[in-house]
GROMACS .gro file of C-alpha atoms in nm:
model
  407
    1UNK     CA    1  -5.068   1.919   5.961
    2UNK     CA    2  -4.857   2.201   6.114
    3UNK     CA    3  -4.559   1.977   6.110
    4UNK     CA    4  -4.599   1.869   5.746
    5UNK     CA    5  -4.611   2.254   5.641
    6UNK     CA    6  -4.316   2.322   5.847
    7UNK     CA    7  -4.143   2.045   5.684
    8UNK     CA    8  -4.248   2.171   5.308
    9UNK     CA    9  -4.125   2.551   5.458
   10UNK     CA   10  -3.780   2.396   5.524
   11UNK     CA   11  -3.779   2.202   5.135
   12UNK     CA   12  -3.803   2.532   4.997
   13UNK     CA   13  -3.578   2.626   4.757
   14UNK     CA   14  -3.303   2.890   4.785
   15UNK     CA   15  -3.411   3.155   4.529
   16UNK     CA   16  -3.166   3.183   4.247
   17UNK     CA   17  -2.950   3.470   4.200
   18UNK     CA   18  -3.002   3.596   3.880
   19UNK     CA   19  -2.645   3.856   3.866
   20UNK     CA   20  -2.387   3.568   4.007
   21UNK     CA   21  -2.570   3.339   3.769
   22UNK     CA   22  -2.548   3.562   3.472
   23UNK     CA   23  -2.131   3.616   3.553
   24UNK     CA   24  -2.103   3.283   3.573
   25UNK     CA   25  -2.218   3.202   3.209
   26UNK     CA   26  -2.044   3.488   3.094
   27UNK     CA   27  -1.720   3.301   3.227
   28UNK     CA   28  -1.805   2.983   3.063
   29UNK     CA   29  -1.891   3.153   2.771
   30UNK     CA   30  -1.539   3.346   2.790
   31UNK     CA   31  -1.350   3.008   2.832
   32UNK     CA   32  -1.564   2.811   2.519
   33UNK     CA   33  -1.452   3.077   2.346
   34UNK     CA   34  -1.115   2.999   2.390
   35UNK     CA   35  -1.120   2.703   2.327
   36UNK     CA   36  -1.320   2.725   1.990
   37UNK     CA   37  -1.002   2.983   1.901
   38UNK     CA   38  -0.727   2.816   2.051
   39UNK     CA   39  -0.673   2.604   1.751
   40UNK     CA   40  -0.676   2.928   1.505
   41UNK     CA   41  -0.532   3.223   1.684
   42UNK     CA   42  -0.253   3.402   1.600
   43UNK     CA   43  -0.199   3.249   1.249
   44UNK     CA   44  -0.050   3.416   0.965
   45UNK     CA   45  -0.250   3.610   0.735
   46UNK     CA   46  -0.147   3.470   0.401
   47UNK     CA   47  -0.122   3.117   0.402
   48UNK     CA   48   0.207   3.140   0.211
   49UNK     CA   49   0.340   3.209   0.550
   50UNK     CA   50   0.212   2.968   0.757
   51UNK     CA   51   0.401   2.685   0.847
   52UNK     CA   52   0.253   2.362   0.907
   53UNK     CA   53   0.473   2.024   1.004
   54UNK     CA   54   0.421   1.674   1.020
   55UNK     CA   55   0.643   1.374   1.127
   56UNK     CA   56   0.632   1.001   1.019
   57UNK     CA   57   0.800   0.789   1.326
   58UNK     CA   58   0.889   0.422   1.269
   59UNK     CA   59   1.086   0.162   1.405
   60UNK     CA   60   1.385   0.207   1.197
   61UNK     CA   61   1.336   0.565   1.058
   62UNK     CA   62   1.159   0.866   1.050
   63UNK     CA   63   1.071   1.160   0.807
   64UNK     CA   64   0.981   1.536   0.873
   65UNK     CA   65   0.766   1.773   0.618
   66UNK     CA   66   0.718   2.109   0.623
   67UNK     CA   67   0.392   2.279   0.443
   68UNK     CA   68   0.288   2.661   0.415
   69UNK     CA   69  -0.044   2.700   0.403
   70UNK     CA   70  -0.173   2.598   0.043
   71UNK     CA   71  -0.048   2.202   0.119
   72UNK     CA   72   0.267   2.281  -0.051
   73UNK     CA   73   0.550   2.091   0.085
   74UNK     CA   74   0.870   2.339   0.147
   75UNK     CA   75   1.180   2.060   0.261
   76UNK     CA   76   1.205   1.736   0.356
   77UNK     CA   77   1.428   1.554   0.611
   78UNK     CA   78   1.511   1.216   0.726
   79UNK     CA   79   1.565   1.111   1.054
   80UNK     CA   80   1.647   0.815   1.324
   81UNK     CA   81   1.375   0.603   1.480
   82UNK     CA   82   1.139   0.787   1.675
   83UNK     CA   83   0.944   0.511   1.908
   84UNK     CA   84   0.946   0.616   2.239
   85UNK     CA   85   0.891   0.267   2.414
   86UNK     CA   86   1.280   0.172   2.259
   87UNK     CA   87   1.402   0.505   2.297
   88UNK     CA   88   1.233   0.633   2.626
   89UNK     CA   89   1.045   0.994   2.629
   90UNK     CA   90   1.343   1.207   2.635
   91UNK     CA   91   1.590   1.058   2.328
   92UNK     CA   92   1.220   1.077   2.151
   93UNK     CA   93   1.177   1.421   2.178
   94UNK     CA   94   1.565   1.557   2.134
   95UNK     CA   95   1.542   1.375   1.828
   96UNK     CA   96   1.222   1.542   1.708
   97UNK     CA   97   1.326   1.887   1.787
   98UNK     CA   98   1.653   1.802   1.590
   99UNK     CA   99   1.463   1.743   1.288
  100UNK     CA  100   1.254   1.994   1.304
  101UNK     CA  101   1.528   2.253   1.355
  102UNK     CA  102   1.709   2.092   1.061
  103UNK     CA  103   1.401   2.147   0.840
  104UNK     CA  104   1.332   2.544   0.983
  105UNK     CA  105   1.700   2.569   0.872
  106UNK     CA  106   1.632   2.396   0.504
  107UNK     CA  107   1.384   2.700   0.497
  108UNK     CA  108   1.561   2.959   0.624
  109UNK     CA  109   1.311   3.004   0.962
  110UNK     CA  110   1.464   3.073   1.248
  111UNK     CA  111   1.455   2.802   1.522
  112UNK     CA  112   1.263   3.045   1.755
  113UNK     CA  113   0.970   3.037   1.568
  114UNK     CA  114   0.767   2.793   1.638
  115UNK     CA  115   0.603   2.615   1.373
  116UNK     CA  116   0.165   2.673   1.376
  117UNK     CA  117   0.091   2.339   1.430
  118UNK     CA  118   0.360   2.003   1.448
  119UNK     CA  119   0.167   1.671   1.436
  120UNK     CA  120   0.392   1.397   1.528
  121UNK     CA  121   0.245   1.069   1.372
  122UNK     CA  122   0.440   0.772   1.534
  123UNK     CA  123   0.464   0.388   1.599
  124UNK     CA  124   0.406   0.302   1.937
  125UNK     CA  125   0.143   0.608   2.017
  126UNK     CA  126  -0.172   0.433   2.056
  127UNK     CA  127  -0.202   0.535   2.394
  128UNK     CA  128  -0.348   0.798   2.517
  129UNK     CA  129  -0.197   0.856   2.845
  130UNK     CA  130   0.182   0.788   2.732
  131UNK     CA  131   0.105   1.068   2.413
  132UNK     CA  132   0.047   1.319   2.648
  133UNK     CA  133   0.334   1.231   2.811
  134UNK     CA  134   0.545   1.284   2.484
  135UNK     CA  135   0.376   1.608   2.391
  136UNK     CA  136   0.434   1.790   2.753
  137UNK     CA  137   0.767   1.653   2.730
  138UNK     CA  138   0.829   1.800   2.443
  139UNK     CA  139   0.687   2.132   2.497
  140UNK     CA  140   0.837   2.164   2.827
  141UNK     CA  141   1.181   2.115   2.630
  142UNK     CA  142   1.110   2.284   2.370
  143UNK     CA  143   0.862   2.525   2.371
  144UNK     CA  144   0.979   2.654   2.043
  145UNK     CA  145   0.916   2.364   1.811
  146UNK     CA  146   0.568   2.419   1.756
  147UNK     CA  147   0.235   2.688   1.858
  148UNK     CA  148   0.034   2.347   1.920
  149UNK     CA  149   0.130   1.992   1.906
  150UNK     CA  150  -0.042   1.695   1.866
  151UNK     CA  151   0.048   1.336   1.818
  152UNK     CA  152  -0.145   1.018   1.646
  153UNK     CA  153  -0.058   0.651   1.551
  154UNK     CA  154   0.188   0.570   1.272
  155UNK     CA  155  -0.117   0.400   1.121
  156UNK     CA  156  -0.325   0.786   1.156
  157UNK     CA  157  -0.076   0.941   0.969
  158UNK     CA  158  -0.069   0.679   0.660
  159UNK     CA  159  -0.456   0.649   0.662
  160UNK     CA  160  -0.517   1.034   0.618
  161UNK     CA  161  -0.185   1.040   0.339
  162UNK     CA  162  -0.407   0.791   0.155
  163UNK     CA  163  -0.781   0.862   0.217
  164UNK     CA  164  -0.980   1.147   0.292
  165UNK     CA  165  -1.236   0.920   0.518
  166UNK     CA  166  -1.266   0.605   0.657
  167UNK     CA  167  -1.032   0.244   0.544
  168UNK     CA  168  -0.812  -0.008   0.678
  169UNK     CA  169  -0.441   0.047   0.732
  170UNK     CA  170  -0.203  -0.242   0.706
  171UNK     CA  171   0.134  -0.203   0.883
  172UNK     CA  172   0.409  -0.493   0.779
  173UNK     CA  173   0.732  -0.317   0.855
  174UNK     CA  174   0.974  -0.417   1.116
  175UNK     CA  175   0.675  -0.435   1.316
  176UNK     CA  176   0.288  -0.492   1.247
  177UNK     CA  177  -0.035  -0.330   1.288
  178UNK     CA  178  -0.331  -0.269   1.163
  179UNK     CA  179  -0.640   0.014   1.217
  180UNK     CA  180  -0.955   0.043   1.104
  181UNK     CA  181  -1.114   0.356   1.083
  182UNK     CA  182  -1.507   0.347   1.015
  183UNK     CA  183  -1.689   0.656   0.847
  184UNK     CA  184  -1.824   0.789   1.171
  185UNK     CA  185  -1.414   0.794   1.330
  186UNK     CA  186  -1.388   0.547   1.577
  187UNK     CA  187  -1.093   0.306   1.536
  188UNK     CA  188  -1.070  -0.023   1.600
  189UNK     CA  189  -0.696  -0.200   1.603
  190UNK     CA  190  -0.582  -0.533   1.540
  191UNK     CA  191  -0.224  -0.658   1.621
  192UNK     CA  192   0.042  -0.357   1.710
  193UNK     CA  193   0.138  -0.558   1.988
  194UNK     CA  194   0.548  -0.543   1.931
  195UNK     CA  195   0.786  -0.868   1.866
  196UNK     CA  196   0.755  -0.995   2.241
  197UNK     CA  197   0.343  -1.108   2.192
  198UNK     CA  198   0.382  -1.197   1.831
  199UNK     CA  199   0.378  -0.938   1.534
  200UNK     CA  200   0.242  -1.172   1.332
  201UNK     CA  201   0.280  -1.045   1.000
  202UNK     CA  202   0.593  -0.825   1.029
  203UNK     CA  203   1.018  -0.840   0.919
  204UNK     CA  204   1.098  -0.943   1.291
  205UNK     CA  205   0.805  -1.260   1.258
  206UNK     CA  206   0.941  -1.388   0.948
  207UNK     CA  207   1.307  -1.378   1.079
  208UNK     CA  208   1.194  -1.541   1.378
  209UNK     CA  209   0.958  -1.805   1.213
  210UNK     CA  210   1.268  -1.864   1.001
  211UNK     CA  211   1.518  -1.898   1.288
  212UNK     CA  212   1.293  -2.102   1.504
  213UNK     CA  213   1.297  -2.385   1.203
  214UNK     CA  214   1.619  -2.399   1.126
  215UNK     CA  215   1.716  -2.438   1.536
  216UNK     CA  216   1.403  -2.666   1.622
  217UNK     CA  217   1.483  -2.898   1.279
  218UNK     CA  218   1.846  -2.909   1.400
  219UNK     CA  219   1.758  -3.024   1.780
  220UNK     CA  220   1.526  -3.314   1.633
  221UNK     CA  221   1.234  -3.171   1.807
  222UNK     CA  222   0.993  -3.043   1.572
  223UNK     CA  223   1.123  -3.118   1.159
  224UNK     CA  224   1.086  -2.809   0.946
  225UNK     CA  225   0.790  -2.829   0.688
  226UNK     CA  226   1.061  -2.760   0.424
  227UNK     CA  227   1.440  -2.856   0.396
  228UNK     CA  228   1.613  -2.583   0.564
  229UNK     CA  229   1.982  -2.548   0.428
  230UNK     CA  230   1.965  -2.222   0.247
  231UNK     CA  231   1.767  -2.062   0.586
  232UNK     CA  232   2.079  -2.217   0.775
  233UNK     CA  233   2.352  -2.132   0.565
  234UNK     CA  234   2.205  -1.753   0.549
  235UNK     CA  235   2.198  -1.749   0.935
  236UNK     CA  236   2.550  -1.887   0.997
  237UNK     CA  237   2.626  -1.565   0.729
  238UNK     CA  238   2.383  -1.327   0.870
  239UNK     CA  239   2.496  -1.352   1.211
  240UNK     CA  240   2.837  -1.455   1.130
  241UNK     CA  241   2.849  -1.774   1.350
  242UNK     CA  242   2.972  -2.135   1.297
  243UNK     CA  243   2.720  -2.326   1.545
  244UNK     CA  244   2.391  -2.251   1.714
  245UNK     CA  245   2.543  -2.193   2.025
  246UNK     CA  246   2.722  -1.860   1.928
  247UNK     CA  247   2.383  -1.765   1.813
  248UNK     CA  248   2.254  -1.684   2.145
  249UNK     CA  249   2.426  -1.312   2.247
  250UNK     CA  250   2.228  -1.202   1.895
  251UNK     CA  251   1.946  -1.345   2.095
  252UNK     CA  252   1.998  -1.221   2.450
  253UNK     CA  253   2.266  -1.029   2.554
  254UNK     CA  254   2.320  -0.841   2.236
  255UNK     CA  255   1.967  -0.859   2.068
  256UNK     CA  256   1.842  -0.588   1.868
  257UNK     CA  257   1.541  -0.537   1.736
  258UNK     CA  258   1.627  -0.400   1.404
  259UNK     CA  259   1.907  -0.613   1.318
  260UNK     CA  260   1.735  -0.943   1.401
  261UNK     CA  261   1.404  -0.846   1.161
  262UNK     CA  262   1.686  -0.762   0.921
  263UNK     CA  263   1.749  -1.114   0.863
  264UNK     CA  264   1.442  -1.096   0.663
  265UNK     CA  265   1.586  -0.964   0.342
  266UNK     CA  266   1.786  -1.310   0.342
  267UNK     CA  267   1.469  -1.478   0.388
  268UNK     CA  268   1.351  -1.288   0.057
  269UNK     CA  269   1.664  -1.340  -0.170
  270UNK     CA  270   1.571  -1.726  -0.084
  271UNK     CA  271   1.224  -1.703  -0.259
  272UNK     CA  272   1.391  -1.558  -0.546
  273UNK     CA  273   1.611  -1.855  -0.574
  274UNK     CA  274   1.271  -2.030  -0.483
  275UNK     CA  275   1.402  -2.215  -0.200
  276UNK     CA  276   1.096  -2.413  -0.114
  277UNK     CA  277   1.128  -2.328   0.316
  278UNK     CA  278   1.124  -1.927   0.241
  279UNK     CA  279   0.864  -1.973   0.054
  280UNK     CA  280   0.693  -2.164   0.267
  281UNK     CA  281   0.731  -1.900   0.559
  282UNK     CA  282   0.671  -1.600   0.326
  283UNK     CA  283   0.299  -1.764   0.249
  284UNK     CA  284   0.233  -1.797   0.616
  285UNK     CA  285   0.305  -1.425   0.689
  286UNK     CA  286   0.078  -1.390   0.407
  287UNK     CA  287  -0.208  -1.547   0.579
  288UNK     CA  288  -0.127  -1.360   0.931
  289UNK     CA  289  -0.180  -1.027   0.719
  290UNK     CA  290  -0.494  -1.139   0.562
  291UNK     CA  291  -0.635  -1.266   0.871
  292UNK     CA  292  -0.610  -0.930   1.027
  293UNK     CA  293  -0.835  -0.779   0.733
  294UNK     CA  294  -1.048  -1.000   0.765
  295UNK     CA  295  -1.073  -0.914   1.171
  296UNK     CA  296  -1.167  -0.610   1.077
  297UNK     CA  297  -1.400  -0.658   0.777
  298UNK     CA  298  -1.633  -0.726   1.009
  299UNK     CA  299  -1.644  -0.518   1.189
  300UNK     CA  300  -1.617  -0.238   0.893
  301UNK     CA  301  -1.952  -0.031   0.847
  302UNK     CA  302  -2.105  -0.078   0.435
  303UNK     CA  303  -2.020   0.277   0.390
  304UNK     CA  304  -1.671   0.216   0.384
  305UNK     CA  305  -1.713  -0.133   0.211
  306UNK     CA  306  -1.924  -0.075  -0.077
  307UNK     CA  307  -1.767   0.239  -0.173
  308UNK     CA  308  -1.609   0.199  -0.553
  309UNK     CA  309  -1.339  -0.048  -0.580
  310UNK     CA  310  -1.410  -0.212  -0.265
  311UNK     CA  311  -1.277  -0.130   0.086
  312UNK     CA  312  -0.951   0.041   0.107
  313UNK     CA  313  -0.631  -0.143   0.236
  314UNK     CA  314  -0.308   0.090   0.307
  315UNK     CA  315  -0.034  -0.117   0.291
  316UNK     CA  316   0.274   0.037   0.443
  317UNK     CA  317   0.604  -0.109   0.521
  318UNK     CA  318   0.892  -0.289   0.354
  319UNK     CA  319   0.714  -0.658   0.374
  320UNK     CA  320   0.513  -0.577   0.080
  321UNK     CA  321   0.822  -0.491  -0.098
  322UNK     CA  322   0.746  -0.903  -0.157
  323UNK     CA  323   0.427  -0.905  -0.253
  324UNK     CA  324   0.450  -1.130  -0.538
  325UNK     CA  325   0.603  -1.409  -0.289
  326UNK     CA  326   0.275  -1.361  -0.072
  327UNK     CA  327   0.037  -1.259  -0.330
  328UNK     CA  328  -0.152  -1.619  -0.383
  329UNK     CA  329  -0.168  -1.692   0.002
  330UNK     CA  330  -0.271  -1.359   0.071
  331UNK     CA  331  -0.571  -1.372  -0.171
  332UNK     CA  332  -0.650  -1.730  -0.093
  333UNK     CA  333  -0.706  -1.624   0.281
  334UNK     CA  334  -0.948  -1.341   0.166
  335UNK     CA  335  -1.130  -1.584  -0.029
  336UNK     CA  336  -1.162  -1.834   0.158
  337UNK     CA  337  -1.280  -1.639   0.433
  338UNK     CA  338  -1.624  -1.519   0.220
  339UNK     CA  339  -1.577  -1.190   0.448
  340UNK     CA  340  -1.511  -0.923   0.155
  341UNK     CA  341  -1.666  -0.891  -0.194
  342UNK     CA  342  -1.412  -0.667  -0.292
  343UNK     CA  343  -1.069  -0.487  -0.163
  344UNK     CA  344  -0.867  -0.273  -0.297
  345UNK     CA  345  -0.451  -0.258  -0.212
  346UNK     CA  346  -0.314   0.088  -0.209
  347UNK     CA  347   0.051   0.186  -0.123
  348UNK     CA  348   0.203   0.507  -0.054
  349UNK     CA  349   0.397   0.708  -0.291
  350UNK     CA  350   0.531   0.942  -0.080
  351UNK     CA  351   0.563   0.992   0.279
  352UNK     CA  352   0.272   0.934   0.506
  353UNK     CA  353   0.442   1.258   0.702
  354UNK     CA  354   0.229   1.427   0.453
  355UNK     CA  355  -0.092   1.264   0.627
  356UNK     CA  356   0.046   1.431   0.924
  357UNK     CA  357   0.064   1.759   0.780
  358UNK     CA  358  -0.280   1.715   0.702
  359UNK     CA  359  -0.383   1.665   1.047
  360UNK     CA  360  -0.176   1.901   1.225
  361UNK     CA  361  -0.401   2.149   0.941
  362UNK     CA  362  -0.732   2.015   1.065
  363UNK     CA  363  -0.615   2.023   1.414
  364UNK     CA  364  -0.596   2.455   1.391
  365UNK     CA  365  -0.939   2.406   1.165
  366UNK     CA  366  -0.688   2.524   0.830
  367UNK     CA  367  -0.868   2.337   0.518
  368UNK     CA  368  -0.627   2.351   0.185
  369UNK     CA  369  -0.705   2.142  -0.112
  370UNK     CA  370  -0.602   1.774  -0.059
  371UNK     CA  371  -0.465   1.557  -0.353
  372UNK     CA  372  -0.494   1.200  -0.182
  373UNK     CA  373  -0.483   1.060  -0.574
  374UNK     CA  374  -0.159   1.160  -0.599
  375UNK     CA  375   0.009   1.015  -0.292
  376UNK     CA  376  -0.091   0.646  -0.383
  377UNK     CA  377  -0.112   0.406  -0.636
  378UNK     CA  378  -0.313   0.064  -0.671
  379UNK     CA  379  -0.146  -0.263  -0.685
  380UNK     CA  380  -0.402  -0.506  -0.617
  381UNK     CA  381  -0.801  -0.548  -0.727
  382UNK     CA  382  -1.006  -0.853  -0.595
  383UNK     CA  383  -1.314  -0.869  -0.706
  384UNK     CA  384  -1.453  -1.223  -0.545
  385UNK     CA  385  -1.682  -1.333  -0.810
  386UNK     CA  386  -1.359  -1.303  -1.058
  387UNK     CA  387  -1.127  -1.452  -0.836
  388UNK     CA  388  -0.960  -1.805  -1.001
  389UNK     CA  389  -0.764  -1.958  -0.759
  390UNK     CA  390  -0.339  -1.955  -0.834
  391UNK     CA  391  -0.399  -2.368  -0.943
  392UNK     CA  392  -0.616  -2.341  -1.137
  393UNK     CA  393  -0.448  -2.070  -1.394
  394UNK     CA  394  -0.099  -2.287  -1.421
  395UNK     CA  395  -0.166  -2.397  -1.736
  396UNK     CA  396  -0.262  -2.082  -1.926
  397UNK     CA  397  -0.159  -1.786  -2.061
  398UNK     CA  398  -0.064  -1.443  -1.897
  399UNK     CA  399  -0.347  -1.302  -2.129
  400UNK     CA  400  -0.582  -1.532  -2.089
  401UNK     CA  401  -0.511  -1.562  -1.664
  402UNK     CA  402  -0.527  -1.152  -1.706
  403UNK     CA  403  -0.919  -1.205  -1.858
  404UNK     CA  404  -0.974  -1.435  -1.605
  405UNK     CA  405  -0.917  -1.252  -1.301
  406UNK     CA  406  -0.954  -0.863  -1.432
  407UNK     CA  407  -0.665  -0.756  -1.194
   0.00000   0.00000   0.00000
């Protein structure tokens, strides 16, 4: 019995110091507190004078915005590519302080004053890790560009241009990608996985699909679905060669990105002369970008998807630019997919470096009226239970097919 008491003395507990514990949650009280002011301190005191940026980054371009504090945008400027996984971190982030120092100059601010909040919305930043990278890199350079930087997707920045909460963005550019974001903020991506594991969907998959054709057709190993003669005669112009050897260096050695989806546009001007084979390949990018809503209509919540008009599809890039070349295949995907009641196809009308400017104001907790009407417009309706397949309206009028499908 002895023992076990002397055992229980020894289990006793250390009695708590009441002081040390009391300065120790004033400390972490001192250092929640600055990080619940962080975000706000040391703004202006009219909102005139604050000075809030945002950056679109593509592929192929990029565009910076300056706003004061009431949302209204002071200058504009364009820019080169900003992707720092063809640029590396360092080109990235001299090229983002150039802009911004071009835009403090549009508005007469002095490059040493950093702007309140920068929020750098780019393609290739889905990654956590490699963002952080970008930002210290670019503080470390230039700790003047901004008081606090932050940095989202490409497909972040056009969502939030668009929408105040939750939708679908659809990226067909030179690249592809597409992000759903669900009413309680978690994303969920499909594609975005750049030209060398598909980008099914995008400028550089059609002038691929298109290439690999005309060259597999030519070697007798696999015919083309369509004649290809226009798709070769536009490559031997494109890439001004004479044979499909002296194709290769725009394939290897000299191969660039941006050039090769390029092609594309050929690809395009062939639909309009309705040359059956670009037509052919502009319906199957069709499909890859409907199968990717699809993806992630089901995995959207019913807030989001039985809001009025549907759920929301962003559609950003220059692909769409041909939507009436993909518009049946598109739709005939949805519907035959029985996934969506009803969608609704929304482009930009301005820069989604305006989305940015609205999240570099949220990130220092700065609310200004947002009008997300006037940054879009609608180009498509479905509506399932009013959808007539494209067969089926051939023989009628543009009135009566208008009555028929209430688009």
């Amino acid at each position: 019995m002895a023992g076990k008491r002397k055992g229980k003395r020894k289990a006793k507990k250390k009695p708590i110091d009441e002081l040390q514990l009391r300065r120790e949650l004033r400390k972490q009280r001192r250092r929640t507190d600055l990080m619940d002011t962080e975000m706000t301190q040391e703004l202006p005191e009219h909102p005139e004078e604050i000075r809030i940026g945002g950056i679109e980054g593509g592929a192929t371009h990029s565009t910076f915005i300056i706003m004061d504090g009431k949302g209204k945008v002071l200058t504009q400027v364009n820019g080169p590519s900003t992707n720092h996984w063809l640029l590396g971190m360092d080109e990235t982030a001299a090229r983002i302080n150039a802009m911004v120092n071009k835009g403090k100059q549009a508005i007469k601010m002095s490059e040493l004053v950093p702007l309140d909040c920068l929020c750098l919305s780019l393609s290739g930043c889905e990654e956590e890790k490699t963002n952080q990278q970008l930002v210290e890199t670019i503080q470390q350079k230039y700790p003047n560009i901004a008081k606090v930087c932050d940095i989202q997707s490409d497909t972040m920045g056009s969502l939030r241009t668009a929408l105040p909460n939750g939708g679908i963005v659809l990226i067909a550019g030179t690249g592809n990608n597409a992000l759903l974001v669900n009413s309680d903020g978690k994303t969920i991506t499909c594609g975005g996985w750049g030209h060398f594991m598909g980008d099914e969907g995008s400028a550089f998959w059609i002038a691929h699909r298109a290439c690999k054709y005309v060259l597999d057709d030519i070697d007798d190993f696999i015919q083309a679905p369509k004649p290809v003669n226009y798709v070769w005669a536009a490559m031997r112009h494109y890439f001004n060669v004479t044979n499909t050897n002296e194709l290769l260096p725009h394939f290897y050695k000299d191969f660039n990105k941006i050039t090769f989806a390029k092609f594309t546009m050929e690809i395009v001007t062939g639909c309009e002369k309705k040359d059956p084979l670009c037509l052919h390949i502009l319906a199957e990018n069709a499909r890859h970008l409907a199968k990717r809503i699809i993806v992630l209509s089901k995995k959207t919540h019913n807030d989001i998807k039985l809001v009025h008009g549907g759920l929301k599809i962003v559609c950003i890039g220059s692909v769409w630019k041909s939507w009436d070349f993909m518009k049946d295949a598109f739709l005939d995907k949805i519907h035959e997919s029985r996934t969506l009641d009803e969608l609704t196809l929304i482009r930009l009308i301005t820069s989604s470096a305006i989305g940015a400017c609205y999240l570099a104001a949220e990130k220092i907790n700065w609310l200004f009226t947002k009008p997300y009407e006037n940054n879009i417009e609608i180009f498509h309706h479905y509506v399932r239970n009013n959808y007539v397949k494209p067969e089926a309206t051939k023989d009628i009028t543009e009135h009566e097919k208008y009555v028929l499908c209430r688009n």
